[in-house]
Amino acid sequence: MTSHTVTLTGLKLGTTYDFDVVSANAGAMSATSGNSTFMTTSVVSSPPVITNVATANLTSTSMTVTWTTDQPSSSLVNYGTTTAMALLRP
């Protein structure tokens, strides 16, 4: 017996999906499961975790900020010459 795992990403909140699974052996013989369904939760239960914040391409008038999150997220950069920052939406 062999275990198989596939993680589906990019799913929409509160959406019902249909799926089946397909496995093929070394002889190119395949089998397909019956249809199953699942529904994603309608609310994300935790805020995104931000990691790998970095800056690049610094010039006298611009720079690039990059970061990663552990889940799909909208993003913005707060910036200014003091801690009373303006908002920039990339």
Tab-separated table of C-alpha atoms in Angstrom:
chain	number	residue	atom	x	y	z
A	1	MET	CA	0.000	0.000	0.000
A	2	THR	CA	1.270	3.470	-0.824
A	3	SER	CA	-0.004	6.758	0.604
A	4	HIS	CA	-0.536	9.789	-1.606
A	5	THR	CA	-0.995	13.424	-0.570
A	6	VAL	CA	-1.831	16.477	-2.654
A	7	THR	CA	-2.429	19.889	-1.103
A	8	LEU	CA	-4.856	22.103	-3.030
A	9	THR	CA	-4.055	25.802	-2.810
A	10	GLY	CA	-5.638	28.990	-4.100
A	11	LEU	CA	-9.130	27.896	-3.072
A	12	LYS	CA	-11.833	30.504	-2.448
A	13	LEU	CA	-13.462	31.011	0.951
A	14	GLY	CA	-16.898	29.457	1.437
A	15	THR	CA	-16.839	27.565	-1.864
A	16	THR	CA	-17.978	24.010	-2.596
A	17	TYR	CA	-15.634	21.971	-4.780
A	18	ASP	CA	-16.021	18.591	-6.493
A	19	PHE	CA	-13.018	16.330	-6.859
A	20	ASP	CA	-11.834	12.844	-7.697
A	21	VAL	CA	-8.391	11.261	-7.479
A	22	VAL	CA	-6.501	9.337	-10.134
A	23	SER	CA	-3.625	6.903	-9.606
A	24	ALA	CA	-1.619	5.092	-12.252
A	25	ASN	CA	0.831	2.223	-11.819
A	26	ALA	CA	4.121	1.580	-13.630
A	27	GLY	CA	2.201	-0.276	-16.347
A	28	ALA	CA	0.204	2.894	-17.144
A	29	MET	CA	-2.980	1.321	-15.783
A	30	SER	CA	-5.016	3.928	-13.932
A	31	ALA	CA	-7.991	4.086	-11.630
A	32	THR	CA	-10.215	7.021	-10.775
A	33	SER	CA	-12.140	7.388	-7.521
A	34	GLY	CA	-15.754	8.367	-7.353
A	35	ASN	CA	-16.658	12.025	-7.033
A	36	SER	CA	-16.390	13.669	-3.615
A	37	THR	CA	-17.068	17.209	-2.465
A	38	PHE	CA	-15.764	19.579	0.165
A	39	MET	CA	-16.547	23.146	1.191
A	40	THR	CA	-13.885	25.563	2.328
A	41	THR	CA	-14.506	27.518	5.496
A	42	SER	CA	-16.026	30.943	5.025
A	43	VAL	CA	-13.710	32.635	7.507
A	44	VAL	CA	-9.956	32.428	7.845
A	45	SER	CA	-9.308	31.467	11.454
A	46	SER	CA	-5.931	33.135	11.865
A	47	PRO	CA	-4.161	36.209	10.488
A	48	PRO	CA	-1.417	35.728	7.913
A	49	VAL	CA	2.106	35.201	9.195
A	50	ILE	CA	4.548	37.620	7.534
A	51	THR	CA	8.112	36.434	6.922
A	52	ASN	CA	11.125	37.202	4.732
A	53	VAL	CA	10.670	40.993	4.708
A	54	ALA	CA	13.393	42.428	2.491
A	55	THR	CA	14.254	45.541	0.527
A	56	ALA	CA	15.890	45.740	-2.892
A	57	ASN	CA	16.560	48.082	-5.783
A	58	LEU	CA	17.265	51.105	-3.570
A	59	THR	CA	17.796	54.299	-5.570
A	60	SER	CA	17.663	57.983	-4.635
A	61	THR	CA	13.873	58.026	-5.317
A	62	SER	CA	12.557	54.452	-5.030
A	63	MET	CA	12.952	51.000	-3.522
A	64	THR	CA	11.226	47.624	-3.600
A	65	VAL	CA	9.856	45.819	-0.535
A	66	THR	CA	9.117	42.090	-0.687
A	67	TRP	CA	7.701	39.607	1.823
A	68	THR	CA	5.886	36.306	2.017
A	69	THR	CA	2.760	35.206	3.887
A	70	ASP	CA	1.554	31.739	4.814
A	71	GLN	CA	-1.841	32.266	3.133
A	72	PRO	CA	-3.309	34.324	0.283
A	73	SER	CA	-3.516	37.919	1.509
A	74	SER	CA	-4.026	41.447	0.301
A	75	SER	CA	-1.057	43.652	1.133
A	76	LEU	CA	0.081	47.219	1.520
A	77	VAL	CA	3.165	49.072	2.686
A	78	ASN	CA	2.977	51.773	5.342
A	79	TYR	CA	5.780	54.289	4.860
A	80	GLY	CA	6.776	57.817	5.736
A	81	THR	CA	9.570	59.925	7.186
A	82	THR	CA	8.273	59.325	10.738
A	83	THR	CA	6.173	56.657	12.440
A	84	ALA	CA	3.067	58.691	11.430
A	85	MET	CA	3.080	56.906	8.074
A	86	ALA	CA	1.098	57.304	4.876
A	87	LEU	CA	-0.291	54.305	2.991
A	88	LEU	CA	0.894	52.919	-0.318
A	89	ARG	CA	-1.116	50.196	-2.004
A	90	PRO	CA	1.079	48.293	-4.450
